[in-house]
Amino acid sequence: MGGKKKVRAIAALARRVREYWAQRDRRQRRDSQRLELDYGTMRRVASGKRLPALAHRDVRTESRLFPLLARLPLFGIGRMVTTKSWLLEHGPACYWRLHKVRVDYTAQDLDHGKAWGVLTFKGKTEDTVREMDRVMYHDWRLVPKHEEEDFMSFTHVPEENIRYVPYPPLLRAMILAEKEKMGEPAGEEPMIDLERIRHFPKDYFKNLDLKKQAEGTAV
């Protein structure tokens, strides 16, 4: 007959304390630890996740935000920064104006932290200062001072709101054939109203298929 299992209360408590400390360390892990990258394997050291293959070239040739700011007085407060993807897609219409920087002084080369600024996107400048996102991406570029005037003088072209678009050819032919079958005049060209909100019952499309099967196809 086996002996009664002993309850080791102190050992159980110590195990729970160690689990709590590990969980607290994961929550309080700094960005410099969480986002540390092994440039040889292109994997995050903490999570082991590999970067997408399309990002490998930018990682080797482009820079994150804070390595750029670390070389500037006051970490670039007041300067303008943009990204390579914005320059390729929108030109000088998108940039950040830096207002506040919080550097992670425990990071190597001071290359991590948080930054706040005013965003100008497609020529529209926001009214409030907010935290800048994607500062860890290898995509940032500093706007030279002699080019800042070109960025600020960009004139925003208002986007044209398109409400009506033509139907696809097959659907257009089906609509016209349905009108001809019902004896209705063709009238104006059928168009799709993009701003119209349509609400369909749960079994609308099922009943529509059953109706088409019973009547046959118009075309």
PDB file of C-alpha atoms in Angstrom:
ATOM      1  CA  MET A   1       0.000   0.000   0.000  1.00  0.00           C
ATOM      2  CA  GLY A   2       1.537   3.278  -1.147  1.00  0.00           C
ATOM      3  CA  GLY A   3       2.170   6.085   1.246  1.00  0.00           C
ATOM      4  CA  LYS A   4       0.188   9.283   1.220  1.00  0.00           C
ATOM      5  CA  LYS A   5       1.527  11.939  -1.157  1.00  0.00           C
ATOM      6  CA  LYS A   6       3.116  14.809   0.727  1.00  0.00           C
ATOM      7  CA  VAL A   7       1.926  18.325   0.053  1.00  0.00           C
ATOM      8  CA  ARG A   8       4.922  20.571  -0.593  1.00  0.00           C
ATOM      9  CA  ALA A   9       3.320  23.960  -0.065  1.00  0.00           C
ATOM     10  CA  ILE A  10       6.583  25.935  -0.167  1.00  0.00           C
ATOM     11  CA  ALA A  11       7.692  24.350  -3.451  1.00  0.00           C
ATOM     12  CA  ALA A  12       4.280  25.000  -5.030  1.00  0.00           C
ATOM     13  CA  LEU A  13       4.364  28.617  -3.879  1.00  0.00           C
ATOM     14  CA  ALA A  14       7.877  29.080  -5.261  1.00  0.00           C
ATOM     15  CA  ARG A  15       6.789  27.671  -8.621  1.00  0.00           C
ATOM     16  CA  ARG A  16       3.848  30.087  -8.796  1.00  0.00           C
ATOM     17  CA  VAL A  17       6.126  32.996  -7.904  1.00  0.00           C
ATOM     18  CA  ARG A  18       8.547  32.050 -10.692  1.00  0.00           C
ATOM     19  CA  GLU A  19       5.664  31.829 -13.191  1.00  0.00           C
ATOM     20  CA  TYR A  20       4.424  35.248 -12.092  1.00  0.00           C
ATOM     21  CA  TRP A  21       7.891  36.784 -12.506  1.00  0.00           C
ATOM     22  CA  ALA A  22       8.239  35.282 -15.984  1.00  0.00           C
ATOM     23  CA  GLN A  23       4.817  36.596 -16.994  1.00  0.00           C
ATOM     24  CA  ARG A  24       5.657  40.049 -15.616  1.00  0.00           C
ATOM     25  CA  ASP A  25       8.941  40.122 -17.530  1.00  0.00           C
ATOM     26  CA  ARG A  26       7.119  39.257 -20.768  1.00  0.00           C
ATOM     27  CA  ARG A  27       4.646  42.083 -20.212  1.00  0.00           C
ATOM     28  CA  GLN A  28       7.315  44.640 -19.336  1.00  0.00           C
ATOM     29  CA  ARG A  29       9.731  43.590 -22.080  1.00  0.00           C
ATOM     30  CA  ARG A  30      11.060  46.644 -23.845  1.00  0.00           C
ATOM     31  CA  ASP A  31      10.767  47.154 -27.576  1.00  0.00           C
ATOM     32  CA  SER A  32      14.538  46.809 -27.882  1.00  0.00           C
ATOM     33  CA  GLN A  33      14.218  43.268 -26.496  1.00  0.00           C
ATOM     34  CA  ARG A  34      10.939  42.350 -28.178  1.00  0.00           C
ATOM     35  CA  LEU A  35      11.966  43.618 -31.641  1.00  0.00           C
ATOM     36  CA  GLU A  36      15.655  42.699 -31.612  1.00  0.00           C
ATOM     37  CA  LEU A  37      16.570  41.284 -35.002  1.00  0.00           C
ATOM     38  CA  ASP A  38      19.221  38.757 -35.990  1.00  0.00           C
ATOM     39  CA  TYR A  39      20.430  40.141 -39.318  1.00  0.00           C
ATOM     40  CA  GLY A  40      22.062  36.847 -40.230  1.00  0.00           C
ATOM     41  CA  THR A  41      18.898  34.758 -40.076  1.00  0.00           C
ATOM     42  CA  MET A  42      16.375  37.627 -40.406  1.00  0.00           C
ATOM     43  CA  ARG A  43      14.513  36.401 -37.319  1.00  0.00           C
ATOM     44  CA  ARG A  44      13.272  38.174 -34.209  1.00  0.00           C
ATOM     45  CA  VAL A  45      15.445  37.032 -31.316  1.00  0.00           C
ATOM     46  CA  ALA A  46      12.616  37.023 -28.756  1.00  0.00           C
ATOM     47  CA  SER A  47       9.876  35.340 -30.797  1.00  0.00           C
ATOM     48  CA  GLY A  48      11.906  33.473 -33.425  1.00  0.00           C
ATOM     49  CA  LYS A  49       9.625  34.764 -36.198  1.00  0.00           C
ATOM     50  CA  ARG A  50      11.244  35.225 -39.593  1.00  0.00           C
ATOM     51  CA  LEU A  51      10.694  38.451 -41.516  1.00  0.00           C
ATOM     52  CA  PRO A  52       8.899  38.239 -44.883  1.00  0.00           C
ATOM     53  CA  ALA A  53      11.239  37.666 -47.809  1.00  0.00           C
ATOM     54  CA  LEU A  54      10.166  40.938 -49.446  1.00  0.00           C
ATOM     55  CA  ALA A  55      11.434  42.876 -46.398  1.00  0.00           C
ATOM     56  CA  HIS A  56      14.985  41.482 -46.467  1.00  0.00           C
ATOM     57  CA  ARG A  57      16.301  44.012 -48.982  1.00  0.00           C
ATOM     58  CA  ASP A  58      14.892  47.001 -47.079  1.00  0.00           C
ATOM     59  CA  VAL A  59      16.311  45.672 -43.812  1.00  0.00           C
ATOM     60  CA  ARG A  60      19.804  45.698 -45.336  1.00  0.00           C
ATOM     61  CA  THR A  61      19.543  49.019 -47.192  1.00  0.00           C
ATOM     62  CA  GLU A  62      17.017  51.191 -45.307  1.00  0.00           C
ATOM     63  CA  SER A  63      16.995  52.484 -41.736  1.00  0.00           C
ATOM     64  CA  ARG A  64      14.653  52.478 -38.776  1.00  0.00           C
ATOM     65  CA  LEU A  65      13.522  55.797 -37.332  1.00  0.00           C
ATOM     66  CA  PHE A  66      15.670  56.009 -34.216  1.00  0.00           C
ATOM     67  CA  PRO A  67      19.048  55.268 -35.851  1.00  0.00           C
ATOM     68  CA  LEU A  68      18.319  58.368 -37.961  1.00  0.00           C
ATOM     69  CA  LEU A  69      17.292  60.497 -34.983  1.00  0.00           C
ATOM     70  CA  ALA A  70      20.231  59.398 -32.793  1.00  0.00           C
ATOM     71  CA  ARG A  71      22.621  61.319 -35.068  1.00  0.00           C
ATOM     72  CA  LEU A  72      20.673  64.598 -34.791  1.00  0.00           C
ATOM     73  CA  PRO A  73      20.663  67.277 -32.073  1.00  0.00           C
ATOM     74  CA  LEU A  74      17.766  66.786 -29.607  1.00  0.00           C
ATOM     75  CA  PHE A  75      16.976  63.562 -31.460  1.00  0.00           C
ATOM     76  CA  GLY A  76      15.530  65.462 -34.398  1.00  0.00           C
ATOM     77  CA  ILE A  77      12.720  67.313 -32.604  1.00  0.00           C
ATOM     78  CA  GLY A  78      11.270  69.770 -35.109  1.00  0.00           C
ATOM     79  CA  ARG A  79      12.590  67.916 -38.166  1.00  0.00           C
ATOM     80  CA  MET A  80      10.566  66.208 -40.880  1.00  0.00           C
ATOM     81  CA  VAL A  81      10.730  62.488 -41.645  1.00  0.00           C
ATOM     82  CA  THR A  82       9.031  60.371 -44.262  1.00  0.00           C
ATOM     83  CA  THR A  83       9.163  56.801 -45.529  1.00  0.00           C
ATOM     84  CA  LYS A  84      10.392  55.244 -48.743  1.00  0.00           C
ATOM     85  CA  SER A  85       6.981  53.675 -49.416  1.00  0.00           C
ATOM     86  CA  TRP A  86       5.289  57.086 -49.098  1.00  0.00           C
ATOM     87  CA  LEU A  87       7.793  58.689 -51.470  1.00  0.00           C
ATOM     88  CA  LEU A  88       7.247  55.999 -54.078  1.00  0.00           C
ATOM     89  CA  GLU A  89       3.450  56.102 -53.832  1.00  0.00           C
ATOM     90  CA  HIS A  90       2.575  59.731 -52.981  1.00  0.00           C
ATOM     91  CA  GLY A  91       5.739  61.784 -53.469  1.00  0.00           C
ATOM     92  CA  PRO A  92       6.283  64.705 -51.052  1.00  0.00           C
ATOM     93  CA  ALA A  93       2.654  64.659 -49.921  1.00  0.00           C
ATOM     94  CA  CYS A  94       3.211  62.562 -46.769  1.00  0.00           C
ATOM     95  CA  TYR A  95       5.525  63.225 -43.839  1.00  0.00           C
ATOM     96  CA  TRP A  96       5.753  63.535 -40.050  1.00  0.00           C
ATOM     97  CA  ARG A  97       6.841  66.652 -38.106  1.00  0.00           C
ATOM     98  CA  LEU A  98       8.536  65.466 -34.898  1.00  0.00           C
ATOM     99  CA  HIS A  99       7.335  67.012 -31.625  1.00  0.00           C
ATOM    100  CA  LYS A 100       8.394  64.592 -28.883  1.00  0.00           C
ATOM    101  CA  VAL A 101      10.819  61.681 -28.547  1.00  0.00           C
ATOM    102  CA  ARG A 102      11.214  59.104 -25.780  1.00  0.00           C
ATOM    103  CA  VAL A 103      14.399  57.096 -26.249  1.00  0.00           C
ATOM    104  CA  ASP A 104      14.994  53.650 -24.789  1.00  0.00           C
ATOM    105  CA  TYR A 105      18.393  54.272 -23.172  1.00  0.00           C
ATOM    106  CA  THR A 106      18.851  50.564 -22.455  1.00  0.00           C
ATOM    107  CA  ALA A 107      18.890  49.753 -26.183  1.00  0.00           C
ATOM    108  CA  GLN A 108      22.153  49.333 -28.023  1.00  0.00           C
ATOM    109  CA  ASP A 109      23.069  52.453 -30.049  1.00  0.00           C
ATOM    110  CA  LEU A 110      19.852  54.105 -28.751  1.00  0.00           C
ATOM    111  CA  ASP A 111      18.005  52.668 -31.746  1.00  0.00           C
ATOM    112  CA  HIS A 112      14.621  52.073 -30.055  1.00  0.00           C
ATOM    113  CA  GLY A 113      11.974  54.244 -28.452  1.00  0.00           C
ATOM    114  CA  LYS A 114       8.742  56.095 -29.100  1.00  0.00           C
ATOM    115  CA  ALA A 115       8.086  59.290 -31.021  1.00  0.00           C
ATOM    116  CA  TRP A 116       5.185  61.693 -31.379  1.00  0.00           C
ATOM    117  CA  GLY A 117       4.444  64.165 -34.140  1.00  0.00           C
ATOM    118  CA  VAL A 118       1.949  65.770 -36.504  1.00  0.00           C
ATOM    119  CA  LEU A 119       1.089  63.756 -39.587  1.00  0.00           C
ATOM    120  CA  THR A 120       0.589  65.226 -43.025  1.00  0.00           C
ATOM    121  CA  PHE A 121      -0.895  62.634 -45.364  1.00  0.00           C
ATOM    122  CA  LYS A 122      -1.673  63.365 -49.015  1.00  0.00           C
ATOM    123  CA  GLY A 123      -1.288  67.086 -48.299  1.00  0.00           C
ATOM    124  CA  LYS A 124      -3.757  67.097 -45.381  1.00  0.00           C
ATOM    125  CA  THR A 125      -2.220  68.060 -42.027  1.00  0.00           C
ATOM    126  CA  GLU A 126      -3.798  66.758 -38.838  1.00  0.00           C
ATOM    127  CA  ASP A 127      -4.571  69.100 -35.945  1.00  0.00           C
ATOM    128  CA  THR A 128      -3.278  66.980 -33.069  1.00  0.00           C
ATOM    129  CA  VAL A 129       0.012  65.428 -32.033  1.00  0.00           C
ATOM    130  CA  ARG A 130      -0.116  61.633 -31.859  1.00  0.00           C
ATOM    131  CA  GLU A 131       2.260  58.713 -31.492  1.00  0.00           C
ATOM    132  CA  MET A 132       4.039  57.686 -34.660  1.00  0.00           C
ATOM    133  CA  ASP A 133       3.486  54.110 -35.744  1.00  0.00           C
ATOM    134  CA  ARG A 134       5.833  51.632 -37.441  1.00  0.00           C
ATOM    135  CA  VAL A 135       8.957  53.293 -36.049  1.00  0.00           C
ATOM    136  CA  MET A 136      10.701  49.884 -36.060  1.00  0.00           C
ATOM    137  CA  TYR A 137      10.216  49.406 -39.829  1.00  0.00           C
ATOM    138  CA  HIS A 138      13.302  49.688 -42.028  1.00  0.00           C
ATOM    139  CA  ASP A 139      11.600  52.295 -44.196  1.00  0.00           C
ATOM    140  CA  TRP A 140      12.374  55.747 -42.738  1.00  0.00           C
ATOM    141  CA  ARG A 141      14.152  58.660 -44.348  1.00  0.00           C
ATOM    142  CA  LEU A 142      15.071  62.082 -43.000  1.00  0.00           C
ATOM    143  CA  VAL A 143      13.905  65.054 -45.070  1.00  0.00           C
ATOM    144  CA  PRO A 144      16.862  67.409 -45.671  1.00  0.00           C
ATOM    145  CA  LYS A 145      16.241  70.954 -44.470  1.00  0.00           C
ATOM    146  CA  HIS A 146      16.651  72.416 -47.949  1.00  0.00           C
ATOM    147  CA  GLU A 147      13.822  70.129 -49.182  1.00  0.00           C
ATOM    148  CA  GLU A 148      11.335  70.802 -46.376  1.00  0.00           C
ATOM    149  CA  GLU A 149       9.846  73.765 -48.255  1.00  0.00           C
ATOM    150  CA  ASP A 150       9.027  71.508 -51.224  1.00  0.00           C
ATOM    151  CA  PHE A 151       7.203  69.101 -48.919  1.00  0.00           C
ATOM    152  CA  MET A 152       5.221  71.863 -47.175  1.00  0.00           C
ATOM    153  CA  SER A 153       4.322  73.646 -50.426  1.00  0.00           C
ATOM    154  CA  PHE A 154       2.676  70.555 -51.893  1.00  0.00           C
ATOM    155  CA  THR A 155      -0.873  71.370 -52.993  1.00  0.00           C
ATOM    156  CA  HIS A 156      -3.447  68.744 -52.154  1.00  0.00           C
ATOM    157  CA  VAL A 157      -5.611  67.702 -55.076  1.00  0.00           C
ATOM    158  CA  PRO A 158      -9.087  66.778 -53.783  1.00  0.00           C
ATOM    159  CA  GLU A 159     -10.112  63.267 -54.638  1.00  0.00           C
ATOM    160  CA  GLU A 160     -13.087  62.866 -56.925  1.00  0.00           C
ATOM    161  CA  ASN A 161     -15.913  60.917 -55.344  1.00  0.00           C
ATOM    162  CA  ILE A 162     -17.316  58.468 -57.879  1.00  0.00           C
ATOM    163  CA  ARG A 163     -20.851  57.375 -57.079  1.00  0.00           C
ATOM    164  CA  TYR A 164     -22.042  55.573 -60.232  1.00  0.00           C
ATOM    165  CA  VAL A 165     -20.078  52.928 -62.130  1.00  0.00           C
ATOM    166  CA  PRO A 166     -21.240  50.713 -65.033  1.00  0.00           C
ATOM    167  CA  TYR A 167     -22.259  47.098 -64.492  1.00  0.00           C
ATOM    168  CA  PRO A 168     -19.967  44.293 -65.677  1.00  0.00           C
ATOM    169  CA  PRO A 169     -20.794  43.251 -69.287  1.00  0.00           C
ATOM    170  CA  LEU A 170     -22.480  39.944 -68.414  1.00  0.00           C
ATOM    171  CA  LEU A 171     -24.576  41.438 -65.616  1.00  0.00           C
ATOM    172  CA  ARG A 172     -25.495  44.378 -67.861  1.00  0.00           C
ATOM    173  CA  ALA A 173     -26.689  41.979 -70.576  1.00  0.00           C
ATOM    174  CA  MET A 174     -28.797  40.061 -68.035  1.00  0.00           C
ATOM    175  CA  ILE A 175     -30.434  43.281 -66.784  1.00  0.00           C
ATOM    176  CA  LEU A 176     -31.275  44.443 -70.321  1.00  0.00           C
ATOM    177  CA  ALA A 177     -32.601  40.985 -71.242  1.00  0.00           C
ATOM    178  CA  GLU A 178     -34.797  40.993 -68.112  1.00  0.00           C
ATOM    179  CA  LYS A 179     -36.220  44.403 -69.061  1.00  0.00           C
ATOM    180  CA  GLU A 180     -36.900  43.194 -72.606  1.00  0.00           C
ATOM    181  CA  LYS A 181     -38.614  40.086 -71.261  1.00  0.00           C
ATOM    182  CA  MET A 182     -40.829  42.197 -68.985  1.00  0.00           C
ATOM    183  CA  GLY A 183     -41.670  44.516 -71.887  1.00  0.00           C
ATOM    184  CA  GLU A 184     -40.009  47.526 -70.299  1.00  0.00           C
ATOM    185  CA  PRO A 185     -38.060  50.103 -72.354  1.00  0.00           C
ATOM    186  CA  ALA A 186     -34.280  49.902 -72.073  1.00  0.00           C
ATOM    187  CA  GLY A 187     -34.086  53.552 -70.986  1.00  0.00           C
ATOM    188  CA  GLU A 188     -30.851  54.827 -69.527  1.00  0.00           C
ATOM    189  CA  GLU A 189     -27.723  52.776 -69.160  1.00  0.00           C
ATOM    190  CA  PRO A 190     -27.921  50.685 -65.931  1.00  0.00           C
ATOM    191  CA  MET A 191     -25.391  51.876 -63.357  1.00  0.00           C
ATOM    192  CA  ILE A 192     -24.299  50.712 -59.898  1.00  0.00           C
ATOM    193  CA  ASP A 193     -24.930  53.206 -57.094  1.00  0.00           C
ATOM    194  CA  LEU A 194     -21.910  52.857 -54.789  1.00  0.00           C
ATOM    195  CA  GLU A 195     -23.489  54.922 -51.990  1.00  0.00           C
ATOM    196  CA  ARG A 196     -26.720  52.964 -51.821  1.00  0.00           C
ATOM    197  CA  ILE A 197     -26.956  50.755 -48.757  1.00  0.00           C
ATOM    198  CA  ARG A 198     -28.723  47.493 -49.476  1.00  0.00           C
ATOM    199  CA  HIS A 199     -30.154  45.161 -46.864  1.00  0.00           C
ATOM    200  CA  PHE A 200     -30.969  41.624 -47.957  1.00  0.00           C
ATOM    201  CA  PRO A 201     -32.959  39.048 -45.974  1.00  0.00           C
ATOM    202  CA  LYS A 202     -31.092  36.002 -44.815  1.00  0.00           C
ATOM    203  CA  ASP A 203     -32.590  33.713 -47.479  1.00  0.00           C
ATOM    204  CA  TYR A 204     -32.695  36.336 -50.278  1.00  0.00           C
ATOM    205  CA  PHE A 205     -30.047  34.780 -52.527  1.00  0.00           C
ATOM    206  CA  LYS A 206     -31.326  31.252 -51.932  1.00  0.00           C
ATOM    207  CA  ASN A 207     -34.841  32.263 -53.001  1.00  0.00           C
ATOM    208  CA  LEU A 208     -33.395  34.138 -55.985  1.00  0.00           C
ATOM    209  CA  ASP A 209     -31.592  31.002 -57.179  1.00  0.00           C
ATOM    210  CA  LEU A 210     -34.768  28.956 -56.795  1.00  0.00           C
ATOM    211  CA  LYS A 211     -36.690  31.562 -58.782  1.00  0.00           C
ATOM    212  CA  LYS A 212     -34.108  31.519 -61.592  1.00  0.00           C
ATOM    213  CA  GLN A 213     -34.200  27.731 -61.725  1.00  0.00           C
ATOM    214  CA  ALA A 214     -37.988  27.789 -62.053  1.00  0.00           C
ATOM    215  CA  GLU A 215     -38.105  30.513 -64.730  1.00  0.00           C
ATOM    216  CA  GLY A 216     -34.933  29.684 -66.649  1.00  0.00           C
ATOM    217  CA  THR A 217     -32.082  31.929 -67.674  1.00  0.00           C
ATOM    218  CA  ALA A 218     -32.957  35.074 -69.656  1.00  0.00           C
ATOM    219  CA  VAL A 219     -29.811  34.996 -71.813  1.00  0.00           C
TER     220      VAL A 219
END
